[in-house]
XYZ file of C-alpha atoms in Angstrom:
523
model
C 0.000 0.000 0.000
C 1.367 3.419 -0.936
C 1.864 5.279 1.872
C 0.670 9.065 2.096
C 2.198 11.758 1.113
C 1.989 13.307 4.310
C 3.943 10.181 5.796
C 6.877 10.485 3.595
C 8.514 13.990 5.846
C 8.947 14.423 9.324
C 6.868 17.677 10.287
C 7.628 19.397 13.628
C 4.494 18.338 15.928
C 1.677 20.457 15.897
C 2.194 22.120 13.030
C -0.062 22.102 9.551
C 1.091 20.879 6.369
C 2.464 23.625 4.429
C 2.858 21.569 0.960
C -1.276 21.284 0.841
C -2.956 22.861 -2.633
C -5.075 26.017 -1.464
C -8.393 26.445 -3.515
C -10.551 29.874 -3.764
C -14.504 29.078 -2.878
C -15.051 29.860 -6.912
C -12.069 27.656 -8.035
C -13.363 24.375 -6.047
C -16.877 25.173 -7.458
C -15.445 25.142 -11.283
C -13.433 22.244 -10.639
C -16.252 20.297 -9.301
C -18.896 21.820 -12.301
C -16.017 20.636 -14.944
C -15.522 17.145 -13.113
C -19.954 16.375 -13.098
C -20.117 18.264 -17.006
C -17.661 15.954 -18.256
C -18.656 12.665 -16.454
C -22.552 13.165 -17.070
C -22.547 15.305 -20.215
C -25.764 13.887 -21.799
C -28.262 11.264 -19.720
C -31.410 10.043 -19.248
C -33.182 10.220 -16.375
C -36.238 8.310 -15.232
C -38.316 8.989 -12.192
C -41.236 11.179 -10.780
C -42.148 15.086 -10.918
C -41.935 16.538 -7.511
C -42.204 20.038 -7.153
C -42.768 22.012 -10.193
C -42.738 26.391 -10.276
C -43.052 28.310 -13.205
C -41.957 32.346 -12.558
C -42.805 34.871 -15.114
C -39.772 34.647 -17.044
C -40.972 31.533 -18.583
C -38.577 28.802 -17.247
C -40.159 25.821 -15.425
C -38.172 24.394 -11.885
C -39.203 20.924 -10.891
C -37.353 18.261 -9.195
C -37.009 14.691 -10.115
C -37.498 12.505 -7.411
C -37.401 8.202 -6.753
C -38.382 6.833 -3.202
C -34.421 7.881 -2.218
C -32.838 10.598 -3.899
C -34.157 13.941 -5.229
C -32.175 15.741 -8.412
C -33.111 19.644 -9.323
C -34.246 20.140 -12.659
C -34.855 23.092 -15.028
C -35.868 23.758 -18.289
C -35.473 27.349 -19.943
C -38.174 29.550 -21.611
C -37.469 27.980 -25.301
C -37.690 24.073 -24.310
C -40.422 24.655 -22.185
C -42.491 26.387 -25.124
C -42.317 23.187 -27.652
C -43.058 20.363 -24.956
C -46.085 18.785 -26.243
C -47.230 17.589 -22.864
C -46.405 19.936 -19.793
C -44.587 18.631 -16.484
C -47.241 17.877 -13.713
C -46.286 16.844 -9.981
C -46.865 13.297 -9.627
C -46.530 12.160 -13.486
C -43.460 9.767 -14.371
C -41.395 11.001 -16.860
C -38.157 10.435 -18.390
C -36.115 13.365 -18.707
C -32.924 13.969 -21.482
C -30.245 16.349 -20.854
C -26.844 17.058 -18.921
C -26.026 17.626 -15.473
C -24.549 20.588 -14.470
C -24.212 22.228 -11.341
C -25.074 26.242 -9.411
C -22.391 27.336 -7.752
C -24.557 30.317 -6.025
C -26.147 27.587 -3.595
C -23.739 24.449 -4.014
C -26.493 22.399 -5.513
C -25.748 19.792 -9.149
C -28.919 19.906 -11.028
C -29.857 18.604 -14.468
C -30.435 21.299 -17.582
C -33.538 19.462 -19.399
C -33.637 19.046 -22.918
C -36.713 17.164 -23.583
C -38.989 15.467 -21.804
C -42.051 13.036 -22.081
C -44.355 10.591 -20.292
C -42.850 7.073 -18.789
C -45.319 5.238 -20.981
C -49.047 5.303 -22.235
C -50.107 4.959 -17.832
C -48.362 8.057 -17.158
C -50.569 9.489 -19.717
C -53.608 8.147 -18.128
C -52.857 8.571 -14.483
C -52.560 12.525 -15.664
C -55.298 12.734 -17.837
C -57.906 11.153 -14.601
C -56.474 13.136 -12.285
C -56.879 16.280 -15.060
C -60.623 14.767 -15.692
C -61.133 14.769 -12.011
C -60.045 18.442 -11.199
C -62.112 20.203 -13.926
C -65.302 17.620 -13.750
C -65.198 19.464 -9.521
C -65.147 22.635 -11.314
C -68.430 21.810 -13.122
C -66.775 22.223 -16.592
C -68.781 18.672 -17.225
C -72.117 19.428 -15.882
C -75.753 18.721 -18.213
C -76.717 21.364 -16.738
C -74.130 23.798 -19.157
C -74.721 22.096 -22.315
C -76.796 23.874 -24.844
C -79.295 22.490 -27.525
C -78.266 22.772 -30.855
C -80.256 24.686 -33.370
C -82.179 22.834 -35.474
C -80.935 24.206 -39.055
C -78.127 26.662 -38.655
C -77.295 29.060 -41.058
C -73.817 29.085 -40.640
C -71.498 26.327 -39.183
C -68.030 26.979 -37.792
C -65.603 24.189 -38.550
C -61.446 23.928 -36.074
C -60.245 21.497 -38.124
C -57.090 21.213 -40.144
C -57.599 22.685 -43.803
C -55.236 19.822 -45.237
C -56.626 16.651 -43.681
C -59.411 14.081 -44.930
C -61.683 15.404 -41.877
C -62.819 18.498 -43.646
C -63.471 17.046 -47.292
C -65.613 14.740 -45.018
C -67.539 17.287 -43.400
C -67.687 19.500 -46.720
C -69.076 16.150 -48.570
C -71.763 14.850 -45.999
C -73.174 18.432 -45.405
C -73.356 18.885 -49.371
C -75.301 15.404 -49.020
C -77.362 16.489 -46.249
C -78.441 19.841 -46.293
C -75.775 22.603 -47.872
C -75.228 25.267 -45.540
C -72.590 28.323 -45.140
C -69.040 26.773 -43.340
C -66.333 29.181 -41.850
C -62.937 26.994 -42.025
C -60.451 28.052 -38.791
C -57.116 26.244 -39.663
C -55.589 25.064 -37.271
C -52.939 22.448 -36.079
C -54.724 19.371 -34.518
C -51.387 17.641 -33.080
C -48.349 18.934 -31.359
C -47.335 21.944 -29.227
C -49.339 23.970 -31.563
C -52.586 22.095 -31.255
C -53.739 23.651 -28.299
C -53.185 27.357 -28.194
C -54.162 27.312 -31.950
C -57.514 25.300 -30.972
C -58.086 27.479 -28.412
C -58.242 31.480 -30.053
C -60.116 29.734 -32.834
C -62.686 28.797 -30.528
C -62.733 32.232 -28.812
C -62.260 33.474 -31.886
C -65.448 32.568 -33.114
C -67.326 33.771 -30.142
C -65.707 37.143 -30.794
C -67.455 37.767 -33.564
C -70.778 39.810 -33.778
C -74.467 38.367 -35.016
C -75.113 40.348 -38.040
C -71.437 41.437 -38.716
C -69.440 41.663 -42.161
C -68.158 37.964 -41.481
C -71.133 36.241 -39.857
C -71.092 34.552 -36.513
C -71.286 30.879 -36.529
C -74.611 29.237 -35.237
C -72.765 25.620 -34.279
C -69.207 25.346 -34.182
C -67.395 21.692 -34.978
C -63.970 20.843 -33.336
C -62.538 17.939 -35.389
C -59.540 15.728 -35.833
C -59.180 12.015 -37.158
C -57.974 9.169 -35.305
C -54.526 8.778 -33.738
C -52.543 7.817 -30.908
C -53.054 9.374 -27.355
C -49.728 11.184 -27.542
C -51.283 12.999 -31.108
C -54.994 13.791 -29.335
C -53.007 15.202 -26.289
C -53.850 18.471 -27.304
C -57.332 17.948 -27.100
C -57.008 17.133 -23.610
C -55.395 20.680 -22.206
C -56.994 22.505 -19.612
C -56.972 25.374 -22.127
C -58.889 23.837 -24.511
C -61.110 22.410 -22.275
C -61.997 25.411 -20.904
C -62.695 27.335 -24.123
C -65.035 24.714 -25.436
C -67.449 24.374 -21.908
C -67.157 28.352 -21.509
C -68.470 28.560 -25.870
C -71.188 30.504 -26.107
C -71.652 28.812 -29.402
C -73.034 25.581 -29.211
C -70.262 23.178 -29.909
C -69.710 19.471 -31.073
C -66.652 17.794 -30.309
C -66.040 15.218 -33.560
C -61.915 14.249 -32.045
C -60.758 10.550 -33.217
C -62.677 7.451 -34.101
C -65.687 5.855 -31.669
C -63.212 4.560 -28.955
C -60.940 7.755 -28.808
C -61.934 10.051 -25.670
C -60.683 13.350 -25.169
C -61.352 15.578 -22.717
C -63.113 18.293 -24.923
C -65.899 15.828 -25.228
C -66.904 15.850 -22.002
C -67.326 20.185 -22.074
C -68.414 20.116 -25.558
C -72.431 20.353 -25.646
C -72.088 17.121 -28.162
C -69.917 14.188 -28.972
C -69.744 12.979 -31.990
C -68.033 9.375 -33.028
C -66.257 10.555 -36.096
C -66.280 13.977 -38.082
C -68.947 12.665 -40.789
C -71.321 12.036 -37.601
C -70.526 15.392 -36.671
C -71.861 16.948 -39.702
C -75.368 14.412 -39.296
C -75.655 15.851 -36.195
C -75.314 19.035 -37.578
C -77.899 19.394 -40.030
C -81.348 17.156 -40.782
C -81.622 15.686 -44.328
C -83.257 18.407 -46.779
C -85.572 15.362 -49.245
C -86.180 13.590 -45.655
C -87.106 16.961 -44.351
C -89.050 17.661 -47.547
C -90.909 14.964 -47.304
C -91.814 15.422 -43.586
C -93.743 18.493 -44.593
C -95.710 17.155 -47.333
C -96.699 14.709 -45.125
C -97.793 17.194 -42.670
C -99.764 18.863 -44.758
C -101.635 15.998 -46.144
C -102.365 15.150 -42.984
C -103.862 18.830 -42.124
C -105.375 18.524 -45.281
C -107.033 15.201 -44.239
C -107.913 16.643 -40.728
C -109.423 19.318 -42.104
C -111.887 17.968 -44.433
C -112.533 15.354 -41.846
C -113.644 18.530 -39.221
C -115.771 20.112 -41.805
C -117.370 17.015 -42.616
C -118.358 16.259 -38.924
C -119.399 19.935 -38.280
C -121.486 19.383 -41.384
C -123.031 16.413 -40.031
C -123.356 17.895 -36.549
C -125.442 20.625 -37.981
C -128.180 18.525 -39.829
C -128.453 16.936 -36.737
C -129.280 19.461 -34.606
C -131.578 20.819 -37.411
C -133.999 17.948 -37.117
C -134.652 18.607 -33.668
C -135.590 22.293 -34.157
C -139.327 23.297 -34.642
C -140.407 23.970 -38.248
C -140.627 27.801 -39.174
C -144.407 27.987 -39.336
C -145.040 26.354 -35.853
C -142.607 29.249 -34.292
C -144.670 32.253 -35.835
C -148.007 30.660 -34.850
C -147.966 32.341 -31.327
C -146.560 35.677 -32.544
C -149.174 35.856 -35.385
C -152.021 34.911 -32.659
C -150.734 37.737 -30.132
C -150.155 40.227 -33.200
C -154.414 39.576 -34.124
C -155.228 39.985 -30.272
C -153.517 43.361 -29.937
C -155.138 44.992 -33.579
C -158.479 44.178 -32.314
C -157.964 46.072 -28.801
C -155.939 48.785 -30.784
C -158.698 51.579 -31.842
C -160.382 51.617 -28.792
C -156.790 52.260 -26.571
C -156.050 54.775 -29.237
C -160.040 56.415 -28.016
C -159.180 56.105 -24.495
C -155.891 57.564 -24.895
C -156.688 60.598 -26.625
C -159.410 60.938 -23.976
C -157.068 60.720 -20.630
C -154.474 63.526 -22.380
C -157.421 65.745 -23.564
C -158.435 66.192 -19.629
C -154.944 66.604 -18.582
C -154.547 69.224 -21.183
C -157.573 71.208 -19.614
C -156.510 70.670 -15.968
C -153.638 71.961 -16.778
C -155.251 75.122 -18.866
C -156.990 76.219 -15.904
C -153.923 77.492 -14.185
C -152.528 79.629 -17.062
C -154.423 82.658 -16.434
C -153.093 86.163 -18.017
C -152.599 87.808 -14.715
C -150.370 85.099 -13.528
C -148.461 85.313 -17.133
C -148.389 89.237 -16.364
C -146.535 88.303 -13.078
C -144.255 85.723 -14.173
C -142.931 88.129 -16.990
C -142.454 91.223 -14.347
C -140.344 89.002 -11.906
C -138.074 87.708 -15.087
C -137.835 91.385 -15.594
C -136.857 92.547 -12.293
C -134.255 89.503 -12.202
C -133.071 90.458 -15.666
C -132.510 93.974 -15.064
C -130.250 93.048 -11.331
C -128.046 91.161 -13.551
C -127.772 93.893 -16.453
C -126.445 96.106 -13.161
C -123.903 93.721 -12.471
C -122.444 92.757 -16.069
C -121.086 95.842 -16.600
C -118.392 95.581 -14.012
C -117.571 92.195 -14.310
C -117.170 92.159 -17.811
C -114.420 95.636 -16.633
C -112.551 93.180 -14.440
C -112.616 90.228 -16.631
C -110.813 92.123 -19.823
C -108.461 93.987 -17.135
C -107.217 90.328 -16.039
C -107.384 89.235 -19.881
C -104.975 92.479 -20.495
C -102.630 92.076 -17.849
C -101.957 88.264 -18.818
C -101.434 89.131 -22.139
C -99.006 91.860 -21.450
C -97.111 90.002 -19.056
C -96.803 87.104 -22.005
C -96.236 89.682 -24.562
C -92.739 90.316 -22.024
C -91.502 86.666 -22.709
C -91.771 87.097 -26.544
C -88.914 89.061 -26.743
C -87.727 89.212 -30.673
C -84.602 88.568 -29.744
C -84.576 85.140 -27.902
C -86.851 84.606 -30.908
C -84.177 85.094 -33.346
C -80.977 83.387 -31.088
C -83.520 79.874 -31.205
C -83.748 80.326 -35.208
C -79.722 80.855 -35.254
C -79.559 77.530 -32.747
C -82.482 75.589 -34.748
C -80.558 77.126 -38.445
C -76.711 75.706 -36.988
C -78.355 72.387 -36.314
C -79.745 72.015 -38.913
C -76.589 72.939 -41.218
C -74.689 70.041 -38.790
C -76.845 67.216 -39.565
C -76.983 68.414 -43.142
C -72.957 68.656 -43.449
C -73.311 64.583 -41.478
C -76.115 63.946 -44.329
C -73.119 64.497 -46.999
C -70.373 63.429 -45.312
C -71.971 60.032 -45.326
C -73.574 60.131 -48.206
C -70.215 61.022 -49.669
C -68.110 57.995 -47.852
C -70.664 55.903 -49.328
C -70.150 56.501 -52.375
C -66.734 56.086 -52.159
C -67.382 52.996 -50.628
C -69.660 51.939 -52.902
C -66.977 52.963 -55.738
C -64.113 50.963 -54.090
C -66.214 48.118 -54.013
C -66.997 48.280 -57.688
C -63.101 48.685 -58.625
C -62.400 45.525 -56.663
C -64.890 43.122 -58.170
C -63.992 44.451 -61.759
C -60.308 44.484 -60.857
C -61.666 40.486 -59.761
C -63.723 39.611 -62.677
C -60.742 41.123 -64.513
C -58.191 38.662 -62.811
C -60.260 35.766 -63.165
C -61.208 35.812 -66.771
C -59.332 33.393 -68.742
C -57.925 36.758 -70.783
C -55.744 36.401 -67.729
C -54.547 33.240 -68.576
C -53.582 33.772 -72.236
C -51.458 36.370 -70.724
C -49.644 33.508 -68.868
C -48.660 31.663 -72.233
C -51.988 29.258 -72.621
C -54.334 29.233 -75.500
C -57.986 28.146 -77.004
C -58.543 26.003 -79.268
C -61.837 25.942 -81.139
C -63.273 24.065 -83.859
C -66.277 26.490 -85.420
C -68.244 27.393 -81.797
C -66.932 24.292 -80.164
C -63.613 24.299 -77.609
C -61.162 21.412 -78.960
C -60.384 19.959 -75.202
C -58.702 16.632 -76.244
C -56.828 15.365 -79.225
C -59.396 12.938 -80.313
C -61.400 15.612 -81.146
C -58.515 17.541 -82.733
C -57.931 15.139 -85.245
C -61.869 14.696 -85.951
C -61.880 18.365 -86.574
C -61.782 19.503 -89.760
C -60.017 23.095 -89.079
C -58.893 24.609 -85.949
C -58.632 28.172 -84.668
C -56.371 28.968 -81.900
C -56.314 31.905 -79.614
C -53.854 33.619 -77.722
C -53.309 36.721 -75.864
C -52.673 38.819 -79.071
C -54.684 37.153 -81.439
C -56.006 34.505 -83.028
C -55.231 32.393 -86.511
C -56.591 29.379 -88.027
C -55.351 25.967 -89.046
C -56.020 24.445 -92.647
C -59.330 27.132 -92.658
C -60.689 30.196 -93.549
C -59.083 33.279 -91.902
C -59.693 34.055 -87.740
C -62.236 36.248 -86.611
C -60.819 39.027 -84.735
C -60.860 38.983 -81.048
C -63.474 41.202 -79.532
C -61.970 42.838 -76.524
C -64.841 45.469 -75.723
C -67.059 42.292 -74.458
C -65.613 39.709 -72.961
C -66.251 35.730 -74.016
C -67.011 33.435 -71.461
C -64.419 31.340 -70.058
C -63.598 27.910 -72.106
C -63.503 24.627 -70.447
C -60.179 24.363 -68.328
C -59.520 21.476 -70.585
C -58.700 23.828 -73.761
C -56.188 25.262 -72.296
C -52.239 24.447 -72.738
């Protein structure tokens, strides 16, 4: 055995070794970071999240832990942003990257370059215990989900615009019953998926009912079948939350029949697979069609039926009612009775009023008439005393009310309200032009673009891009068959036109222009 180098002299008791290295706190701490760098410069590292913090700066802190040992861990702003399944305490992962250590609190910890589930339970154990914590939020009530419309006008479809799953939805609504679709691309797997998923579905809630791009009436997330690493995004808290806090109603259409996500548990409707998504979307128009006609032969039926049973209702009830002649008899009778005891009431009558008349004769005797005129005098000529003054103090009042109103109608108040009501009046007429005016304009812009359009579109446009027609008389040569039947041939280009083995071209007409030809004729 070697001995130490300390046993090799003979140092004076007591007294330190002198030939001993001396280190600085910052040199020791290198030595050690270069010594755990190069020994564990790129591993793997299995076990279970502990604690995890994310600060504002982005970077995520967690610690990987077994039932012995605990190692620091921590990913920076940039790694953290492309994981495609987020760190959670408790989940087993296996982590990739180098150890390193932090001299500022003498720890070793591990820089993480990637990281991902232990293994399709990992997944699971995360995605129940995800399930759990926003199902005790109420995020999967009944109670939330909303009815969806019968017809809708418009149908919003976050989806990918490249995949099989739209062309599928497109199709079986075109089927169905064709209806206006608003297309949100987005990506359905990866980091991506769920941010991307989530503004399109607030997205579409954003927008107003009645605005220049209409708001959706239903709204379909969809994605085709895959493993449960690709549907991970559809199982984020983010989108999860988006979908059960839609004010749109929503059908989730993610993966086949046996794929669950977590949106389909907030979503108001799960469908199996996107073309189920679009049957639950609209009814079938001929089945729909042909509901109605139905309905209204049955009215028709019902209808007729009712008029036939009032019908026979009514003769029934007629053959219980007297007949006409039996219900005048007593009338008739009475009427007979009464004419005979007529002239002698009228007699008796005339009688009774003629002594009233002289009873009542007696009593109007000149000298009372004399009397009653005198007092109606006397009483008219008191009141003639009294009119005279009355009607003074009446017009008095009458003149002192008008002057005092006469004060308030002062020309020149009269004159400042013209001036106010006159500058109004000029405002909402300078308004009146200014927007008639940006109409206009509007209207003119509008007009530029969709010639500017039509001008684009025309196949003019596409002679100018080196193609060319060929015609045969008023038919389009579009195959060679047909070119060889063909006994001369015209061809057009951008410049001009001239004919094969014919008579000369007719010139091209470029106030009006032709139709388009089939896409076929042109090379």
């Amino acid at each position: 055995m070697v001995p130490a180098m300390s046993d090799l002299f003979e140092d004076p008791a007591g007294e330190p070794a002198g030939n001993a290295p001396e280190f600085t706190v910052s040199e020791l701490s290198g030595a050690v970071k270069r010594i755990i760098e190069g020994e564990f410069g790129h591993v793997r590292v299995r076990g279970e999240v502990g604690r995890v913090s994310r600060p504002r700066s982005g970077h995520v802190y967690l610690d990987l832990k077994d039932d012995r040992a605990v190692i620091a861990g921590v990913m920076w702003k940039g790694v953290a942003s492309r994981l495609a399944t987020q760190p959670e305490e408790g989940m087993e992962v296996i982590a990739i990257g180098r150890m390193t250590t932090f001299p500022g609190q003498s720890k070793y910890q591990i820089v993480i370059e990637d990281i991902r589930p232990a293994g399709l339970g990992a997944l699971m154990a995360m995605l129940e215990k995800r399930k759990a914590a926003l199902s005790a939020e109420g995020l999967f009530d009944p109670a939330r989900k909303q009815p969806l419309p019968f017809l809708p006008e418009v149908i919003g479809v976050v989806t990918s615009p490249s995949g099989a799953v739209i062309r599928d939805i497109l199709h079986r609504l075109r089927e169905r019953f064709p209806r206006k679709v608003l297309i949100w691309p987005v990506a359905v797997q990866g980091e991506k998926c769920a941010p991307e998923v989530t503004r399109a579905i607030e997205g579409f809630n954003a927008l107003s009912p009645g605005g220049s791009l209409p708001r959706p009436d239903l709204l379909i997330v969809a994605r085709g079948g895959g493993s449960v690493e690709d549907l991970w995004g559809f199982n984020e808290e983010m989108v999860v939350r988006a979908a059960a806090a839609s004010r749109i109603p929503l059908i989730s259409a993610v993966g086949h029949e046996t794929d669950t996500t977590l949106i389909d548990f907030a979503s108001d409707k799960r469908a199996p697979t996107p073309t189920a998504a679009a049957e639950l979307a609209v009814p079938v128009r001929l089945e729909l069609s042909a509901w109605t006609e139905d309905q209204g032969a049955r009215l028709t039926r019902a209808l007729g039926l009712s008029v036939t049973q009032r019908r026979q209702r009514l003769a029934d009830l007629s053959r219980a009612l007297p007949r006409p002649d039996t219900l005048l008899d007593a009338p008739r009778q009475r009427l007979d009775i009464l004419s005979d005891k007529l002239p002698q009431a009228l007699i008796t009558g005339i009688q009774h009023r003629r002594l009233a008349l002289s009873d009542a004769a007696g009593s109007l005797r000149p000298a009372a008439l004399r009397r009653l005129i005198a007092g109606q005098a006397d009483t008219l000529s008191r009141l003639s005393a009294r009119l005279a003054p009355a009607l003074g103090r009446n017009t008095r009042q009458r003149r002192a009310e008008l002057d005092h109103r006469t004060t308030r109608l002062q020309p020149r108040r009269l004159q400042a309200d013209h001036a106010a009501a006159m500058r109004e009046f000029q405002r909402l007429s300078d308004r009146l032009s200014a927007a008639a005016t940006a109409q206009l304009s509007d209207w003119r812009r509008r007009i530029e673009t969709a010639d500017r359009l039509r001008e684009t579109l025309g196949y003019r446009a596409t002679l100018e891009r080196g193609y060319a027609v060929v015609r045969s008389g008023p038919e389009v040569i579009t195959s060679k068959t047909a070119a060889e039947a063909a006994g001369a041939l015209e061809i057009e280009f951008a410049d001009g036109r001239f004919s094969i083995g014919g008579a000369a071209p007719k010139p091209a007409r470029k106030s009006k222009p032709e139709p388009p030809p089939d896409q076929g004729s042109l090379f």
